[in-house]
Tab-separated table of C-alpha atoms and ligand atoms in Angstrom:
chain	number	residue	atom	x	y	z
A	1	UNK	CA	-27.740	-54.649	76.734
A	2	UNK	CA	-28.982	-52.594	79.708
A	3	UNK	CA	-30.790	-49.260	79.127
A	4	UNK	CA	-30.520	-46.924	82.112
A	5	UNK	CA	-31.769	-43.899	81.986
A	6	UNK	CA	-31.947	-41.005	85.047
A	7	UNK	CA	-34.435	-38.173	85.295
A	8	UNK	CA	-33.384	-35.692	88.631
A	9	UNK	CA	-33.662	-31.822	89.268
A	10	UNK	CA	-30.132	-31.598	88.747
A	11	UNK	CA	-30.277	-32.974	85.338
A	12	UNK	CA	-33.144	-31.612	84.215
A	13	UNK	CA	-32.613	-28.577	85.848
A	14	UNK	CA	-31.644	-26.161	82.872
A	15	UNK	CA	-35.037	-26.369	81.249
A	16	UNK	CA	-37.039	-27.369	83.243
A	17	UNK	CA	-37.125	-25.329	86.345
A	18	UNK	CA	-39.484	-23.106	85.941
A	19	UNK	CA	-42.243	-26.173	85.623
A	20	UNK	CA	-40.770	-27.947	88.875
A	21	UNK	CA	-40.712	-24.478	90.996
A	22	UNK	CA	-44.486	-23.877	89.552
A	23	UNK	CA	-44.669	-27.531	90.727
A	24	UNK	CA	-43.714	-27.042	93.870
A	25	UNK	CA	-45.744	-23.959	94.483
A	26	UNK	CA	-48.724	-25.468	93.070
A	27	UNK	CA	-48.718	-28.739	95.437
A	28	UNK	CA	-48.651	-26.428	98.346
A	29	UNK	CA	-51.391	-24.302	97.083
A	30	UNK	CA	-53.742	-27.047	96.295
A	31	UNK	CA	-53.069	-28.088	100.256
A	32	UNK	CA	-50.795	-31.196	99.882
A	33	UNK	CA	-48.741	-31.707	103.313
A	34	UNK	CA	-45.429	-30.564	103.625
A	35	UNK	CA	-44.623	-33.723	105.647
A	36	UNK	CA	-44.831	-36.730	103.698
A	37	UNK	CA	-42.189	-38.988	101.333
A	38	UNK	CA	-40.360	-36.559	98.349
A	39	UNK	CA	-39.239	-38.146	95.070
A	40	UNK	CA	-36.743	-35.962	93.357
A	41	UNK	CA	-35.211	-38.718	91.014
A	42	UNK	CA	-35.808	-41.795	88.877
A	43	UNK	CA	-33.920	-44.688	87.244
A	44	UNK	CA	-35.230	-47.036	84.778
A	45	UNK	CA	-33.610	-49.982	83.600
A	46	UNK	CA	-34.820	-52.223	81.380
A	47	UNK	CA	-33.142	-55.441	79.573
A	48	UNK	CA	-34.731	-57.851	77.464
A	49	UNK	CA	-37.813	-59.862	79.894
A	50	UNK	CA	-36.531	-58.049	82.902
A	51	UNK	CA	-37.316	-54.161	84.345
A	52	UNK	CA	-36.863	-52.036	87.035
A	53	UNK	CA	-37.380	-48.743	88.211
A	54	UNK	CA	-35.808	-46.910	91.564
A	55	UNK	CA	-37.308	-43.484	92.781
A	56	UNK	CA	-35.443	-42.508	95.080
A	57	UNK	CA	-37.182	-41.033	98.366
A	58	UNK	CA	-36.677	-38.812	101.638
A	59	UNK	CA	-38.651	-41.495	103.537
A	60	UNK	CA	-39.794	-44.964	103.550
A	61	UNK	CA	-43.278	-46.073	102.857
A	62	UNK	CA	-45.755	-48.798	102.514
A	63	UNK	CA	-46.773	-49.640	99.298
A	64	UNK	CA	-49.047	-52.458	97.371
A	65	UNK	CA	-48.743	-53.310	93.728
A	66	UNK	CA	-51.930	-54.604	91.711
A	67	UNK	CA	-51.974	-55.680	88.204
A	68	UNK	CA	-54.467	-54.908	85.822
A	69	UNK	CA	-55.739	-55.757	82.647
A	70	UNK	CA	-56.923	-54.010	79.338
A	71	UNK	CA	-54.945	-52.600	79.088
A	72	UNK	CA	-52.253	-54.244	81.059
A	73	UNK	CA	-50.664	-51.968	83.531
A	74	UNK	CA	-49.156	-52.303	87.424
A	75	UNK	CA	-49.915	-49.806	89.713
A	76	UNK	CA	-48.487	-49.087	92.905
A	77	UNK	CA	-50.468	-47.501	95.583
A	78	UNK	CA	-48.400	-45.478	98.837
A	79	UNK	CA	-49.028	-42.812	101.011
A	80	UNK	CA	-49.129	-39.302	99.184
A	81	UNK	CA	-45.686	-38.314	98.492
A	82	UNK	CA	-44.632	-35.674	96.175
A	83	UNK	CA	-43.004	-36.299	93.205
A	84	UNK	CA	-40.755	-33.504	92.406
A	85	UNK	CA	-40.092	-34.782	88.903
A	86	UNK	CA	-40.636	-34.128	85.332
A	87	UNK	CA	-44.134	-35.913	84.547
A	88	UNK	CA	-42.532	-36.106	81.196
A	89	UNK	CA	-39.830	-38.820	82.182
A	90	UNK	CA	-42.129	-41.297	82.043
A	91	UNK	CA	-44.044	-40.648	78.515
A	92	UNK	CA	-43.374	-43.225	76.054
A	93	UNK	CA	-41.225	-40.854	73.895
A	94	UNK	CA	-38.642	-40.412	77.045
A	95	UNK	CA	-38.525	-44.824	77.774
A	96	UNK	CA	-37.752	-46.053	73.731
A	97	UNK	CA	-39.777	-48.231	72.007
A	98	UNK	CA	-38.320	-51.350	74.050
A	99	UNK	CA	-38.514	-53.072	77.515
A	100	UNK	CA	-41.587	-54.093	79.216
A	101	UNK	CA	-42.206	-50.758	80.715
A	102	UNK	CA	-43.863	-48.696	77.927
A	103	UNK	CA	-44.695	-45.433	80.083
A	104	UNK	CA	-45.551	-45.094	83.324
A	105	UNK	CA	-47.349	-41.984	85.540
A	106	UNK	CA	-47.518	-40.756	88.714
A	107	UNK	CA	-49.559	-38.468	91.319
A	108	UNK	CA	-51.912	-38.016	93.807
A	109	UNK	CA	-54.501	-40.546	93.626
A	110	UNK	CA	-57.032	-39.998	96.945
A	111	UNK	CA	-56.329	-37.330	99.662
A	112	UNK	CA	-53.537	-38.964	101.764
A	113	UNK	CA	-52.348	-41.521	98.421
A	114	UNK	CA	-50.386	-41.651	96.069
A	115	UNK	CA	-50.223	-43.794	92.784
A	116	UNK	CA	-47.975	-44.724	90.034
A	117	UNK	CA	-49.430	-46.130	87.035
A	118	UNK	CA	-47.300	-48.265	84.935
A	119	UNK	CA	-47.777	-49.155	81.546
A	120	UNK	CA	-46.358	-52.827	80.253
A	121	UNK	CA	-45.884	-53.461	76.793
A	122	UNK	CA	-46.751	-57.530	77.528
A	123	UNK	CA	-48.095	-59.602	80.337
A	124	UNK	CA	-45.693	-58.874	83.369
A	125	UNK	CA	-45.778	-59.852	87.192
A	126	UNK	CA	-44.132	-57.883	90.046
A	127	UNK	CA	-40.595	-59.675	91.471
A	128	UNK	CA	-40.902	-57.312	94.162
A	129	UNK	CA	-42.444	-53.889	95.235
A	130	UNK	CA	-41.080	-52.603	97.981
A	131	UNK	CA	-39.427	-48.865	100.024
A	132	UNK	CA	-36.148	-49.774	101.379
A	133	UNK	CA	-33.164	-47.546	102.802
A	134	UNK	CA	-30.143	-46.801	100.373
A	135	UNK	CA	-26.728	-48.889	101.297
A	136	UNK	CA	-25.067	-45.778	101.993
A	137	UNK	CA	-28.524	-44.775	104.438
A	138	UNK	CA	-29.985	-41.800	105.307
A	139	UNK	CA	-31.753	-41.907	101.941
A	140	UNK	CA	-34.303	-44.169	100.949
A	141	UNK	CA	-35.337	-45.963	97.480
A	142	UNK	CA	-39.073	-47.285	96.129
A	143	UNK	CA	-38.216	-50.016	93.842
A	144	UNK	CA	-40.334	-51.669	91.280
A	145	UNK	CA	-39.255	-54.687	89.765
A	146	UNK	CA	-40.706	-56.386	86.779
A	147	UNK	CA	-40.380	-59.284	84.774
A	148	UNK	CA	-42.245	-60.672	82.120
A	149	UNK	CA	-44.882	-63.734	82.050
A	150	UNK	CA	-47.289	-65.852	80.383
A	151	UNK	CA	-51.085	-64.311	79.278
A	152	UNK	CA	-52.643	-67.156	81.612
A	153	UNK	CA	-50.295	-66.508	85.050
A	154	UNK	CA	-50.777	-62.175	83.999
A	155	UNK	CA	-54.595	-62.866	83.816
A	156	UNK	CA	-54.813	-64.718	87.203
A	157	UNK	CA	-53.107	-62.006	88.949
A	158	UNK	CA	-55.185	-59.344	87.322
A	159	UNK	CA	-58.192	-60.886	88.527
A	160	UNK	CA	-56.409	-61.593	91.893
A	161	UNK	CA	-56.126	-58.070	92.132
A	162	UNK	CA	-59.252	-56.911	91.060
A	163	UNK	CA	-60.731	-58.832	93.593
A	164	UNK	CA	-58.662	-57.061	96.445
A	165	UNK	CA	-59.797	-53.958	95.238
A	166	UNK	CA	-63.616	-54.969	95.293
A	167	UNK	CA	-63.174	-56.251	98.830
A	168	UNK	CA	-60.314	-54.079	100.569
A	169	UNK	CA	-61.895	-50.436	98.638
A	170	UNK	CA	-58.493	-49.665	97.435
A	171	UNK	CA	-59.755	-48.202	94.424
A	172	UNK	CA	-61.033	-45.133	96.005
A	173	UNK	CA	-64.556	-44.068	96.580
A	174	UNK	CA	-65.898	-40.934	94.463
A	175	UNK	CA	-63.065	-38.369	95.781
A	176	UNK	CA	-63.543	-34.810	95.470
A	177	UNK	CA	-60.166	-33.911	96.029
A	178	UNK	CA	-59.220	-35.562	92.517
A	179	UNK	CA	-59.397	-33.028	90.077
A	180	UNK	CA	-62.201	-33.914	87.213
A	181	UNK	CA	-62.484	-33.862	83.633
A	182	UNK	CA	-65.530	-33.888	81.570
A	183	UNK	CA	-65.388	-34.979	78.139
A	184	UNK	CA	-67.912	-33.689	76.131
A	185	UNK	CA	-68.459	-36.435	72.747
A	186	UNK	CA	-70.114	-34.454	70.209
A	187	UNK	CA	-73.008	-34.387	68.948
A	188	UNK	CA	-76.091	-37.331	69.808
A	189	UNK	CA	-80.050	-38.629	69.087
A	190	UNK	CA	-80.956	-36.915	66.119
A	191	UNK	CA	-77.655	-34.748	66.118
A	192	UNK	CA	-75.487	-36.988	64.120
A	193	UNK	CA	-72.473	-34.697	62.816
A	194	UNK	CA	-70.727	-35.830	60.326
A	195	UNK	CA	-71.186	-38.539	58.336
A	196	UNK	CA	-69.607	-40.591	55.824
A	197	UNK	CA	-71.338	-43.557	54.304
A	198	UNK	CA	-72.815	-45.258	57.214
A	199	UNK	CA	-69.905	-44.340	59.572
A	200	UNK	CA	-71.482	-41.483	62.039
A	201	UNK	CA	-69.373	-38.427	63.887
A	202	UNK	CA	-71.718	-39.241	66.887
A	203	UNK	CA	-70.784	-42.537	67.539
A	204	UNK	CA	-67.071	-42.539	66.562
A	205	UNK	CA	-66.855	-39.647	69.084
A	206	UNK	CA	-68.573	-41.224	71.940
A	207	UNK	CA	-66.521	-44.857	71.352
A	208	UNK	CA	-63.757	-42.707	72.010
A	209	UNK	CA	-65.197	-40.779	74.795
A	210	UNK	CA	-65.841	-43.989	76.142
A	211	UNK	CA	-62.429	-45.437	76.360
A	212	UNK	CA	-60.841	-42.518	77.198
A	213	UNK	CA	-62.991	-42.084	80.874
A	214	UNK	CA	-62.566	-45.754	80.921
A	215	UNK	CA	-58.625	-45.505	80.822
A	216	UNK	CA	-58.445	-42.544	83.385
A	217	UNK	CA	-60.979	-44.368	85.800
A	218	UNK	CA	-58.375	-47.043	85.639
A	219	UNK	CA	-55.815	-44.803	86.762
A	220	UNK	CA	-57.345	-43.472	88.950
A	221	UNK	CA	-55.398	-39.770	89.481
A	222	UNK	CA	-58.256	-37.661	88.218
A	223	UNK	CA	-62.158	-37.423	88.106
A	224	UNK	CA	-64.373	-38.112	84.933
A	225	UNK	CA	-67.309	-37.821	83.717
A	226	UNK	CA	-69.096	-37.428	80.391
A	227	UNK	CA	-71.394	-34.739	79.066
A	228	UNK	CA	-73.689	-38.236	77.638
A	229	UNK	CA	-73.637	-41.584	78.656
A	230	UNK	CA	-75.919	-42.429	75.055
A	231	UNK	CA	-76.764	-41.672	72.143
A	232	UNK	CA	-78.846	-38.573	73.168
A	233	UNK	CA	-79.148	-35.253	71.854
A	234	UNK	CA	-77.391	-32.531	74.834
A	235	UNK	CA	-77.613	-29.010	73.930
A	236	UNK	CA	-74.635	-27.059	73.896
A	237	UNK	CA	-75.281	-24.855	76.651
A	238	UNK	CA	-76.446	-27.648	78.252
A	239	UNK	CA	-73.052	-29.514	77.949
A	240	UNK	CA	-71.024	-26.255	79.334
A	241	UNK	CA	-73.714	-26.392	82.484
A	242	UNK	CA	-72.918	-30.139	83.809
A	243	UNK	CA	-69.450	-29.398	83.730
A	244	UNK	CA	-70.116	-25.867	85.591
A	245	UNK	CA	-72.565	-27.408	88.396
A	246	UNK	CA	-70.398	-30.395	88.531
A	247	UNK	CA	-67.127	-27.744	89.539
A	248	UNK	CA	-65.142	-29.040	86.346
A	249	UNK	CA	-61.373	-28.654	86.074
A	250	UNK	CA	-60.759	-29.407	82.358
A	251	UNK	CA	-63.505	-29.417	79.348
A	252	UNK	CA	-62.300	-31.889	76.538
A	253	UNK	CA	-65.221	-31.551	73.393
A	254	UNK	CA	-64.702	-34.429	71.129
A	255	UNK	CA	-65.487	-34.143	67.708
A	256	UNK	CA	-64.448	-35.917	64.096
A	257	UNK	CA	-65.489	-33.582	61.870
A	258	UNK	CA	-66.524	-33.682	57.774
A	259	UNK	CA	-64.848	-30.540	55.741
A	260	UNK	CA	-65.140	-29.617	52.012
A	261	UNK	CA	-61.646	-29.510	51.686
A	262	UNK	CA	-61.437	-33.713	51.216
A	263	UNK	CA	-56.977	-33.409	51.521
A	264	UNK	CA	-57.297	-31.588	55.028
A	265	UNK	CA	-56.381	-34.124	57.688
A	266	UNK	CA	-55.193	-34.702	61.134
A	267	UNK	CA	-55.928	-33.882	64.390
A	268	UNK	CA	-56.784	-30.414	65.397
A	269	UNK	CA	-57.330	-28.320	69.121
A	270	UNK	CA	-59.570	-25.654	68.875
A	271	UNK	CA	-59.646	-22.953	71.785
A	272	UNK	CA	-62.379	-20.172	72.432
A	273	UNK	CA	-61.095	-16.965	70.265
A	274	UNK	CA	-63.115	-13.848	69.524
A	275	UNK	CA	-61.550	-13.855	66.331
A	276	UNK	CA	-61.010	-17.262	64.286
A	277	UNK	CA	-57.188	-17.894	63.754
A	278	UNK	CA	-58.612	-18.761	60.559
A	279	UNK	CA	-61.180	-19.511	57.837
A	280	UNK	CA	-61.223	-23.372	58.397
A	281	UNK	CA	-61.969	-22.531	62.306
A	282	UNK	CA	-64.316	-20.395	61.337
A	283	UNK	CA	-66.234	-22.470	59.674
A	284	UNK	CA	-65.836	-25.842	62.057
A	285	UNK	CA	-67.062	-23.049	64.625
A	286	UNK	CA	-69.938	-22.215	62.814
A	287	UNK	CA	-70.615	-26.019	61.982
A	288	UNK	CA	-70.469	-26.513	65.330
A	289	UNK	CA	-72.207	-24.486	67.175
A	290	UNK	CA	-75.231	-25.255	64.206
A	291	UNK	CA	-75.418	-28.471	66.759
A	292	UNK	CA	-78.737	-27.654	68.178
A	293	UNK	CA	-80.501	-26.932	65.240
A	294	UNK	CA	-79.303	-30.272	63.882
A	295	UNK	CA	-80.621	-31.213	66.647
A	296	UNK	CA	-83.708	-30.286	66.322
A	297	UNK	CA	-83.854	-27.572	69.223
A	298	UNK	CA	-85.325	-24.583	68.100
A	299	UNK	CA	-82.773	-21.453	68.370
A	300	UNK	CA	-83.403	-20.068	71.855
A	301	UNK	CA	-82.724	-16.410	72.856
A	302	UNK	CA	-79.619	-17.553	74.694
A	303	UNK	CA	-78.163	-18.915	71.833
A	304	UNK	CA	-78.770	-16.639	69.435
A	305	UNK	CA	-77.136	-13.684	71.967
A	306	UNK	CA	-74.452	-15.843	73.387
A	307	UNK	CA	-72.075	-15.474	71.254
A	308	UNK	CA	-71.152	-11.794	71.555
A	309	UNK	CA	-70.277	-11.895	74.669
A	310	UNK	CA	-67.742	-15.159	74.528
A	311	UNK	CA	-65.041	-13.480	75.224
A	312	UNK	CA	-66.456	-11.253	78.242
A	313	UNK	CA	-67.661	-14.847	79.738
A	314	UNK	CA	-64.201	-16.876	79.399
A	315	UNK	CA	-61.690	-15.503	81.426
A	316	UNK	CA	-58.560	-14.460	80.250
A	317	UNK	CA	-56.578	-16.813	82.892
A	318	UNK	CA	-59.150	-19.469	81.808
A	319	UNK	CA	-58.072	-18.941	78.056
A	320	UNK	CA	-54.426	-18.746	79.100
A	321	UNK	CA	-54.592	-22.292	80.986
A	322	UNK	CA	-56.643	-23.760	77.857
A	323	UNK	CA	-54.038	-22.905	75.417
A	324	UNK	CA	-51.725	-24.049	77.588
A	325	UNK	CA	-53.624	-27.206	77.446
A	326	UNK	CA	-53.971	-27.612	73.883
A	327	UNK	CA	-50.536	-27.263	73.110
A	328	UNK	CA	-50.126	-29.906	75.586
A	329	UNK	CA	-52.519	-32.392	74.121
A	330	UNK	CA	-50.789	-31.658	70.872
A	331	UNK	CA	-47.039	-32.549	71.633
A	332	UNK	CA	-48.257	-36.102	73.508
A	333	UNK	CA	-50.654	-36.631	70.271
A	334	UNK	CA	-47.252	-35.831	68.072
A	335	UNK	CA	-45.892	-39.001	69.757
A	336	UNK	CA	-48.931	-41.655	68.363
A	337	UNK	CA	-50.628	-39.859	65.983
A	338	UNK	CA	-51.162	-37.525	62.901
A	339	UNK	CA	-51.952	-34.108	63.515
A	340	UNK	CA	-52.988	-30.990	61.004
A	341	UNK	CA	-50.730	-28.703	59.376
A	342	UNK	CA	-51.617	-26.180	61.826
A	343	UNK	CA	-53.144	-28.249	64.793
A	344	UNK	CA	-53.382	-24.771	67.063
A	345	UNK	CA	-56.880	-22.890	65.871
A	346	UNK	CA	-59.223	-20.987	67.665
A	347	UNK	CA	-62.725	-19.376	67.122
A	348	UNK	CA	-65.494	-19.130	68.909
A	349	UNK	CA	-67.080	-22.148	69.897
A	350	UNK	CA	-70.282	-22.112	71.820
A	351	UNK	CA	-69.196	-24.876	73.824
A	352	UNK	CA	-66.326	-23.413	75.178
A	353	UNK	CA	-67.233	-20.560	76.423
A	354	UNK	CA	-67.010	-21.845	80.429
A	355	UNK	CA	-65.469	-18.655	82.387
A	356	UNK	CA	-64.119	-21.370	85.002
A	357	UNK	CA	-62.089	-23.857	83.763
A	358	UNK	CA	-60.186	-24.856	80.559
A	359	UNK	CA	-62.045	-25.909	77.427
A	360	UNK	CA	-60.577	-27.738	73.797
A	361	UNK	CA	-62.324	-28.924	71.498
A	362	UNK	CA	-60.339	-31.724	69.903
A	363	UNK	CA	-60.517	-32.785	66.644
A	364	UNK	CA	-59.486	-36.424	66.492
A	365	UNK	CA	-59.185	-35.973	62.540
A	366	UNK	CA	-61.530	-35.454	60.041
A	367	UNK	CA	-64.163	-37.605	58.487
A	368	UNK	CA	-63.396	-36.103	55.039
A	369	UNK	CA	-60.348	-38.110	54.697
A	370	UNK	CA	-60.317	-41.555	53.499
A	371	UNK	CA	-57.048	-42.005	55.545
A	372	UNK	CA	-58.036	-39.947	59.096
A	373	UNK	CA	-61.443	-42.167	58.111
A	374	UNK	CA	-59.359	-45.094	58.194
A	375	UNK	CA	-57.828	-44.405	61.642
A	376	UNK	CA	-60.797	-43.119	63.655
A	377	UNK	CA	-62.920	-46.635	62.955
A	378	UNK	CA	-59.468	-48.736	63.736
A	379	UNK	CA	-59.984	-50.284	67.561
A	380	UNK	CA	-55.896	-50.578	67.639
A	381	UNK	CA	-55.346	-46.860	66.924
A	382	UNK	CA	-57.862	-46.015	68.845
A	383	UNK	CA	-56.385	-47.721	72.034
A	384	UNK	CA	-53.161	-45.846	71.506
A	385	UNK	CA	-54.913	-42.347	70.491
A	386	UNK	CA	-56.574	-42.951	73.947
A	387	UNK	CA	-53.723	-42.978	76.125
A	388	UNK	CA	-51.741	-40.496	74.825
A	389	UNK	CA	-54.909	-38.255	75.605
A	390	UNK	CA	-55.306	-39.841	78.825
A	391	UNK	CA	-51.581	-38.890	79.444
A	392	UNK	CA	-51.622	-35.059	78.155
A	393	UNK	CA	-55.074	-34.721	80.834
A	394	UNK	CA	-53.583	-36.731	83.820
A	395	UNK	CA	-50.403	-34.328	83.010
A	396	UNK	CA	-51.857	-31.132	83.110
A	397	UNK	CA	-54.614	-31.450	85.506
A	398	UNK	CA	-51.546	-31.912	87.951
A	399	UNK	CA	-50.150	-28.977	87.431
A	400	UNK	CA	-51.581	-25.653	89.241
A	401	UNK	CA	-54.691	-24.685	88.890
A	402	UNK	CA	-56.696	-21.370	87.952
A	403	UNK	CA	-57.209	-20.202	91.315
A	404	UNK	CA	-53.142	-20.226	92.116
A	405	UNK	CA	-51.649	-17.010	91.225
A	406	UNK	CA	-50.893	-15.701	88.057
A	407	UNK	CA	-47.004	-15.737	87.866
A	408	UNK	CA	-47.179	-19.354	88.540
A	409	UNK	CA	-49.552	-19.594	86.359
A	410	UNK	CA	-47.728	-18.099	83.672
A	411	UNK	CA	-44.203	-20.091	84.619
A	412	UNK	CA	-46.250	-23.583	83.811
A	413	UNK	CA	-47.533	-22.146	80.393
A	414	UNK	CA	-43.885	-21.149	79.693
A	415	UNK	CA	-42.461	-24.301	81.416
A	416	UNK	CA	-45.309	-26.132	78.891
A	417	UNK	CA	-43.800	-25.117	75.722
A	418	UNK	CA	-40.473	-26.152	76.474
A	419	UNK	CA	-41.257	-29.708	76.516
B	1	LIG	ZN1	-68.626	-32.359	65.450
C-alpha cells in the first residue's frame, strides 16, 4: 500500500497563510537572498522498506547526503534555498506512525546552505540523492530516495560519513548567522532541586540538557549552548547574563520539579508574568527563584530588588514571542508526551526576566509523581522527549525574529496557534 501525502501553498493555503506570508517576510528581513532555489511543495511516499520524498524546486542544485547515527538520521546538505513550506509537514504527527521516514526538517544551516534533516525509524541507506528537471521541464524536483538496510552496512556508512565531514568541514564551523539557543538545566553543585530518594532534579535536568544540545548540534540549523557544562552551582542572574553577552535568540530553563500536591503531573511551560496565572506558578516561581540561596549564595541587593521591576525589564514583544513559544513547545510535546492539566502558566521567574529574547521555563514533569518519576529517569522516553523539543526550537527559531516588525510579528503568533 503506498502512502502519498502532498504539503503545497495551495493546499495549505486556507490556514496557513498568514505563517507562510510572515515566512516570507521574515527570510527577507533576516537577509536571505532573493536569488537562490524556492521549495513551495512536498511529496512523501512511503511503502513498506522503501521511501521517497520530492520537493519540488524553481532551480536545480547540488546536493550531498550523509548518514548519521544516534540517532539515525540522513541529511542532505544544498545551497540555501527557501523553503516556502509548512515546517509542520514534516513533524511526526503529519508522516503516520509507519515508513522509514519518521519526521524530517528543514532550513538554513550556514550562510549560503541549506539542510534537511531526516529522521529514519531503522537503519536506511540513500538509493539516490539528487536535483533533476521535471519531465514536463521548466520546473525542477530534489528527490530523496530511501530504502532500508542492515545495522552493520547503516553503521559503515555513518562512519563513512562522519569521516567526510571531519576532513571536507561540511559540518560547519561556529556560524554566527545560525540563530542560538541556550538551555539553561536547573539548578547545580550544592543546588540540587528536587529530590526524590536518591534521584536528583540537578542531574535529571542536565542529562536532558545534554541530549537535547547534542541532538540540535547534530542538525545543525541552530546554535547551542548551555548555561553549565557540570554539575556547578550558576546563579540565576548569572544564567540570564551568558545568554545576554552571548546575543541569545531563545532561553529554554529546564527544570523537574517536586510539588506538595503528589497527583499533579505532566509537563508544564512557564513564561515571565507580573502576576502568577496561578497559585501552583506561584509557588514553582518562588521555589525557583529560592535557587541561590539553596545554593548557598548569600541574597545580593540585585536579587532581592529584581523582581519588581520584571516586567519593566522583559519587553512586551519579548513576552509576546515567548508565549508564542511555549505554546509551541506544548503542541509538539502533545505528540510524545504527557503534559499538565493546564501546561500554559506564568509568574515571575527570576530567570526569565531577559528584555531581549524569549525565555520558558519548561517543566519536563514533576518529581512528585511516581509516574512523571518514572518517565524522566527512562533513557527511551527521554530520547523521544528530546526531539520533539529539538523540533518545537529548530521550528520557531526559524520563524521571524524580535527585531522584524510587529505585524509580522503578531501574524506568526496567530499563524502559531492554528497549528
Ligand atoms: Zn527546578
Amino acid at each position: 500500500m503506498l502512502r502519498l501525502r502532498i504539503a503545497t501553498l495551495a493546499l495549505l493555503g486556507f490556514g496557513l497563510m498568514p505563517a507562510m506570508a510572515a515566512g516570507l517576510v521574515g527570510a527577507r528581513a533576516l537577509g536571505r537572498p532573493d536569488s537562490g532555489p524556492v521549495v513551495s511543495a512536498v511529496a512523501v511516499e512511503q511503502s513498506g522498506a522503501k521511501a521517497k520524498l520530492v520537493f519540488q524546486m524553481t532551480a536545480q542544485a547540488p546536493v550531498t547526503a550523509l548518514v548519521l547515527d544516534e540517532p539515525a538520521r540522513i541529511v542532505v546538505d544544498m545551497p540555501d534555498t527557501a523553503f516556502i513550506l509548512d515546517p509542520a509537514s514534516g513533524s511526526a504527527a503529519s508522516l503516520g506512525d509507519r515508513g522509514l521516514i519518521k519526521s524530517y526538517r528543514f532550513g538554513q544551516f550556514a550562510p549560503g546552505k541549506s539542510r534537511i534533516v531526516i529522521d529514519l525509524r531503522g537503519p536506511a541507506k540513500v538509493v539516490r540523492a539528487m536535483s533533476e528537471p521535471t519531465e514536463s521541464g521548466g520546473a525542477y524536483r530534489l528527490v530523496v530516495e530511501l530504502a532500508g538496510t542492515d545495522l552493520p552496512a547503516f553503521r559503515a556508512a555513518a562512519a563513512e560519513s562522519a569521516r567526510q565531514m571531519a576532513a571536507g568541514g561540511i559540518a560547519a564551523p561556529v556560524d554566527k548567522s545560525k540563530p542560538l539557543v541556550v538551555l539553561d538545566p536547573g539548578h547545580g553543585g550544592a543546588d540540587t532541586g528536587a529530590t526524590n530518594g536518591d534521584i536528583v532534579e540537578k542531574s535529571v535536568v542536565f542529562e536532558f540538557a545534554r541530549a537535547l544540545a547534542k541532538r540540535l548540534e547534530i542538525d545543525g540549523l541552530v546554535r547551542v549552548m548551555m548555561t553549565r557544562t557540570d554539575d556547578t552551582f550558576v546563579p540565576l542572574t548569572d544564567r540570564v547574563r551568558i545568554a545576554e553577552e552571548a546575543d541569545a535568540n531563545l532561553f529554554v530553563s529546564i527544570h523537574a520539579d517536586t510539588l506538595r500536591e503528589h497527583d499533579v503531573q505532566g509537563a508544564t511551560v512557564y513564561t515571565l508574568s507580573d502576576k502568577a496565572s496561578d497559585a501552583l506558578a506561584a509557588r514553582v516561581a518562588e521555589q525557583e527563584n529560592d535557587a541561590d540561596r539553596a545554593g548557598g549564595l548569600v541574597d545580593t541587593a540585585e536579587a532581592a530588588g529584581v523582581s519588581d521591576i520584571l516586567s519593566d525589564l522583559a519587553r512586551r514583544e519579548t513576552r509576546v514571542l515567548g508565549r508564542s513559544f511555549a505554546r509551541s513547545l506544548v503542541a509538539y510535546w502533545r505528540e510524545v508526551g504527557e503534559l499538565n492539566k493546564n501546561p500554559l502558566r506564568s509568574a515571575r521567574f527570576r530567570v526569565l526576566k531577559a528584555a531581549d529574547f524569549p525565555s520558558v521555563l519548561f517543566e519536563l514533569g514533576y518529581m512528585s509523581n511516581t509516574h512523571d518519576l518514572g518517565q524522566l529517569t527512562s533513557a527511551e522516553w527521554r530520547e523521544r522527549a528530546v526531539a520533539s523539543v529539538a523540533s518545537s526550537i529548530e521550528r520557531f527559531l526559524r520563524a521571524p525574529q524580535p527585531d522584524i516588525p510587529a505585524a509580522v510579528a503578531g501574524a506568526t503568533v496567530a499563524a502559531d496557534g492554528m497549528r
